[in-house]
mmCIF file with all atom_site columns, C-alpha atoms in Angstrom:
data_model
loop_
_atom_site.group_PDB
_atom_site.id
_atom_site.type_symbol
_atom_site.label_atom_id
_atom_site.label_alt_id
_atom_site.label_comp_id
_atom_site.label_asym_id
_atom_site.label_entity_id
_atom_site.label_seq_id
_atom_site.pdbx_PDB_ins_code
_atom_site.Cartn_x
_atom_site.Cartn_y
_atom_site.Cartn_z
_atom_site.occupancy
_atom_site.B_iso_or_equiv
_atom_site.pdbx_formal_charge
_atom_site.auth_seq_id
_atom_site.auth_comp_id
_atom_site.auth_asym_id
_atom_site.auth_atom_id
_atom_site.pdbx_PDB_model_num
ATOM 1  C CA . MET A 1 1  ? -43.656 -46.248 6.425  1.00 47.00 ? 26  MET A CA 1
ATOM 2  C CA . ARG A 1 2  ? -41.258 -43.623 7.736  1.00 54.00 ? 27  ARG A CA 1
ATOM 3  C CA . ALA A 1 3  ? -42.145 -40.375 9.511  1.00 54.00 ? 28  ALA A CA 1
ATOM 4  C CA . ALA A 1 4  ? -41.058 -37.142 7.897  1.00 52.00 ? 29  ALA A CA 1
ATOM 5  C CA . ALA A 1 5  ? -38.079 -35.337 9.434  1.00 55.00 ? 30  ALA A CA 1
ATOM 6  C CA . SER A 1 6  ? -39.943 -32.033 9.521  1.00 52.00 ? 31  SER A CA 1
ATOM 7  C CA . THR A 1 7  ? -43.224 -30.482 8.541  1.00 55.00 ? 32  THR A CA 1
ATOM 8  C CA . ASP A 1 8  ? -43.833 -27.961 5.771  1.00 64.00 ? 33  ASP A CA 1
ATOM 9  C CA . THR A 1 9  ? -43.603 -25.185 8.359  1.00 69.00 ? 34  THR A CA 1
ATOM 10 C CA . GLY A 1 10 ? -40.060 -26.172 9.281  1.00 70.00 ? 35  GLY A CA 1
ATOM 11 C CA . ALA A 1 11 ? -41.070 -27.428 12.740 1.00 80.00 ? 36  ALA A CA 1
ATOM 12 C CA . ALA A 1 12 ? -39.153 -30.401 14.096 1.00 84.00 ? 37  ALA A CA 1
ATOM 13 C CA . ALA A 1 13 ? -40.759 -33.820 13.809 1.00 89.00 ? 38  ALA A CA 1
ATOM 14 C CA . PHE A 1 14 ? -42.260 -35.430 16.898 1.00 86.00 ? 39  PHE A CA 1
ATOM 15 C CA . PRO A 1 15 ? -39.515 -37.160 18.955 1.00 90.00 ? 40  PRO A CA 1
ATOM 16 C CA . TRP A 1 16 ? -40.923 -40.676 18.659 1.00 91.00 ? 41  TRP A CA 1
ATOM 17 C CA . ASP A 1 17 ? -37.742 -42.400 19.862 1.00 94.00 ? 42  ASP A CA 1
ATOM 18 C CA . ALA A 1 18 ? -37.691 -40.379 23.090 1.00 92.00 ? 43  ALA A CA 1
ATOM 19 C CA . ALA A 1 19 ? -41.455 -40.794 23.596 1.00 93.00 ? 44  ALA A CA 1
ATOM 20 C CA . MET A 1 20 ? -41.280 -44.565 23.135 1.00 95.00 ? 45  MET A CA 1
ATOM 21 C CA . ALA A 1 21 ? -38.216 -44.834 25.392 1.00 95.00 ? 46  ALA A CA 1
ATOM 22 C CA . PHE A 1 22 ? -40.081 -42.944 28.104 1.00 93.00 ? 47  PHE A CA 1
ATOM 23 C CA . GLY A 1 23 ? -43.315 -44.902 27.642 1.00 94.00 ? 48  GLY A CA 1
ATOM 24 C CA . PHE A 1 24 ? -41.719 -48.338 27.539 1.00 95.00 ? 49  PHE A CA 1
ATOM 25 C CA . GLY A 1 25 ? -38.692 -47.772 29.768 1.00 94.00 ? 50  GLY A CA 1
ATOM 26 C CA . VAL A 1 26 ? -39.875 -45.328 32.438 1.00 93.00 ? 51  VAL A CA 1
ATOM 27 C CA . LEU A 1 27 ? -43.624 -45.889 32.512 1.00 93.00 ? 52  LEU A CA 1
ATOM 28 C CA . ARG A 1 28 ? -43.188 -49.594 31.631 1.00 95.00 ? 53  ARG A CA 1
ATOM 29 C CA . LEU A 1 29 ? -46.198 -49.497 29.314 1.00 94.00 ? 54  LEU A CA 1
ATOM 30 C CA . SER A 1 30 ? -47.055 -52.332 26.964 1.00 95.00 ? 55  SER A CA 1
ATOM 31 C CA . PRO A 1 31 ? -46.960 -51.417 23.277 1.00 95.00 ? 56  PRO A CA 1
ATOM 32 C CA . ALA A 1 32 ? -50.759 -51.421 23.210 1.00 96.00 ? 57  ALA A CA 1
ATOM 33 C CA . GLY A 1 33 ? -50.896 -49.202 26.292 1.00 95.00 ? 58  GLY A CA 1
ATOM 34 C CA . PHE A 1 34 ? -48.419 -46.752 24.785 1.00 96.00 ? 59  PHE A CA 1
ATOM 35 C CA . TRP A 1 35 ? -50.199 -46.480 21.436 1.00 95.00 ? 60  TRP A CA 1
ATOM 36 C CA . HIS A 1 36 ? -53.554 -45.927 23.141 1.00 96.00 ? 61  HIS A CA 1
ATOM 37 C CA . LEU A 1 37 ? -52.243 -42.783 24.887 1.00 94.00 ? 62  LEU A CA 1
ATOM 38 C CA . THR A 1 38 ? -53.139 -39.432 23.434 1.00 93.00 ? 63  THR A CA 1
ATOM 39 C CA . PRO A 1 39 ? -50.300 -36.894 23.085 1.00 89.00 ? 64  PRO A CA 1
ATOM 40 C CA . ARG A 1 40 ? -51.880 -34.928 25.948 1.00 92.00 ? 65  ARG A CA 1
ATOM 41 C CA . GLU A 1 41 ? -51.887 -38.006 28.192 1.00 94.00 ? 66  GLU A CA 1
ATOM 42 C CA . LEU A 1 42 ? -48.250 -38.740 27.348 1.00 93.00 ? 67  LEU A CA 1
ATOM 43 C CA . ALA A 1 43 ? -47.289 -35.117 28.121 1.00 91.00 ? 68  ALA A CA 1
ATOM 44 C CA . ALA A 1 44 ? -49.101 -35.344 31.471 1.00 92.00 ? 69  ALA A CA 1
ATOM 45 C CA . ALA A 1 45 ? -47.206 -38.543 32.299 1.00 92.00 ? 70  ALA A CA 1
ATOM 46 C CA . VAL A 1 46 ? -43.889 -36.840 31.486 1.00 90.00 ? 71  VAL A CA 1
ATOM 47 C CA . ARG A 1 47 ? -44.784 -33.845 33.682 1.00 89.00 ? 72  ARG A CA 1
ATOM 48 C CA . GLY A 1 48 ? -45.853 -36.201 36.470 1.00 88.00 ? 73  GLY A CA 1
ATOM 49 C CA . ARG A 1 49 ? -42.427 -37.826 36.533 1.00 87.00 ? 74  ARG A CA 1
ATOM 50 C CA . GLN A 1 50 ? -40.525 -34.536 36.702 1.00 82.00 ? 75  GLN A CA 1
ATOM 51 C CA . PRO A 1 51 ? -39.701 -33.079 40.111 1.00 79.00 ? 76  PRO A CA 1
ATOM 52 C CA . ALA A 1 52 ? -41.974 -30.231 41.120 1.00 77.00 ? 77  ALA A CA 1
ATOM 53 C CA . ARG A 1 53 ? -40.397 -26.802 40.854 1.00 77.00 ? 78  ARG A CA 1
ATOM 54 C CA . PRO A 1 54 ? -41.075 -24.450 43.737 1.00 81.00 ? 79  PRO A CA 1
ATOM 55 C CA . ARG A 1 55 ? -42.937 -21.323 42.733 1.00 81.00 ? 80  ARG A CA 1
ATOM 56 C CA . ALA A 1 56 ? -41.231 -18.022 43.321 1.00 85.00 ? 81  ALA A CA 1
ATOM 57 C CA . ALA A 1 57 ? -42.818 -15.866 45.985 1.00 88.00 ? 82  ALA A CA 1
ATOM 58 C CA . ALA A 1 58 ? -44.649 -12.749 44.878 1.00 88.00 ? 83  ALA A CA 1
ATOM 59 C CA . PRO A 1 59 ? -42.694 -9.541  45.459 1.00 88.00 ? 84  PRO A CA 1
ATOM 60 C CA . ALA A 1 60 ? -43.441 -7.597  48.628 1.00 93.00 ? 85  ALA A CA 1
ATOM 61 C CA . ARG A 1 61 ? -45.506 -4.439  48.145 1.00 93.00 ? 86  ARG A CA 1
ATOM 62 C CA . ALA A 1 62 ? -42.515 -2.189  48.927 1.00 93.00 ? 87  ALA A CA 1
ATOM 63 C CA . ASP A 1 63 ? -40.428 -3.977  46.271 1.00 93.00 ? 88  ASP A CA 1
ATOM 64 C CA . LEU A 1 64 ? -43.241 -3.645  43.756 1.00 90.00 ? 89  LEU A CA 1
ATOM 65 C CA . ASP A 1 65 ? -43.607 0.068   44.533 1.00 91.00 ? 90  ASP A CA 1
ATOM 66 C CA . ARG A 1 66 ? -39.857 0.583   43.976 1.00 93.00 ? 91  ARG A CA 1
ATOM 67 C CA . LEU A 1 67 ? -40.040 -1.232  40.639 1.00 91.00 ? 92  LEU A CA 1
ATOM 68 C CA . MET A 1 68 ? -43.060 0.811   39.579 1.00 89.00 ? 93  MET A CA 1
ATOM 69 C CA . ASP A 1 69 ? -41.225 4.030   40.475 1.00 90.00 ? 94  ASP A CA 1
ATOM 70 C CA . ARG A 1 70 ? -38.140 2.922   38.589 1.00 91.00 ? 95  ARG A CA 1
ATOM 71 C CA . PHE A 1 71 ? -40.009 1.609   35.537 1.00 89.00 ? 96  PHE A CA 1
ATOM 72 C CA . PRO A 1 72 ? -43.222 3.626   35.153 1.00 87.00 ? 97  PRO A CA 1
ATOM 73 C CA . ASP A 1 73 ? -45.825 2.566   32.609 1.00 82.00 ? 98  ASP A CA 1
ATOM 74 C CA . ARG A 1 74 ? -46.134 6.106   31.243 1.00 70.00 ? 99  ARG A CA 1
ATOM 75 C CA . THR A 1 75 ? -43.443 8.341   29.866 1.00 61.00 ? 100 THR A CA 1
ATOM 76 C CA . ALA A 1 76 ? -43.489 11.866  28.478 1.00 59.00 ? 101 ALA A CA 1
ATOM 77 C CA . ARG A 1 77 ? -43.818 10.345  24.978 1.00 58.00 ? 102 ARG A CA 1
ATOM 78 C CA . THR A 1 78 ? -46.833 8.201   25.845 1.00 55.00 ? 103 THR A CA 1
ATOM 79 C CA . GLN A 1 79 ? -49.980 9.744   24.409 1.00 57.00 ? 104 GLN A CA 1
ATOM 80 C CA . PHE A 1 80 ? -52.479 7.353   25.966 1.00 57.00 ? 105 PHE A CA 1
ATOM 81 C CA . PRO A 1 81 ? -52.907 5.665   29.364 1.00 59.00 ? 106 PRO A CA 1
ATOM 82 C CA . VAL A 1 82 ? -51.997 2.058   29.951 1.00 60.00 ? 107 VAL A CA 1
ATOM 83 C CA . ALA A 1 83 ? -54.946 -0.355  29.664 1.00 62.00 ? 108 ALA A CA 1
ATOM 84 C CA . GLY A 1 84 ? -56.945 -0.512  32.870 1.00 61.00 ? 109 GLY A CA 1
ATOM 85 C CA . THR A 1 85 ? -55.844 2.922   34.099 1.00 60.00 ? 110 THR A CA 1
ATOM 86 C CA . THR A 1 86 ? -57.341 6.350   33.794 1.00 61.00 ? 111 THR A CA 1
ATOM 87 C CA . ALA A 1 87 ? -55.665 9.367   32.283 1.00 58.00 ? 112 ALA A CA 1
ATOM 88 C CA . PRO A 1 88 ? -54.468 11.935  34.821 1.00 57.00 ? 113 PRO A CA 1
ATOM 89 C CA . ALA A 1 89 ? -56.431 15.169  35.093 1.00 56.00 ? 114 ALA A CA 1
ATOM 90 C CA . GLN A 1 90 ? -54.801 18.018  33.185 1.00 54.00 ? 115 GLN A CA 1
#
């Protein structure tokens, strides 16, 4: 039996060759161990072998204020307030 190259939606087929190479070569799983993994477990194993990426620091309040001044949520054309805000008194 041969896996289809793509699905009806046009999405790419699952990369079985790469998954098996990772499972057998990197994780050194037995064939039975590999085929007992769920896709979610395999994805977690891949993520676990990748180096952690440092998270970017949140912007300082002054930087955020400058951005909010430069790119306001409301413009003269906006007829309604942004979700979670109140309309200014008129």
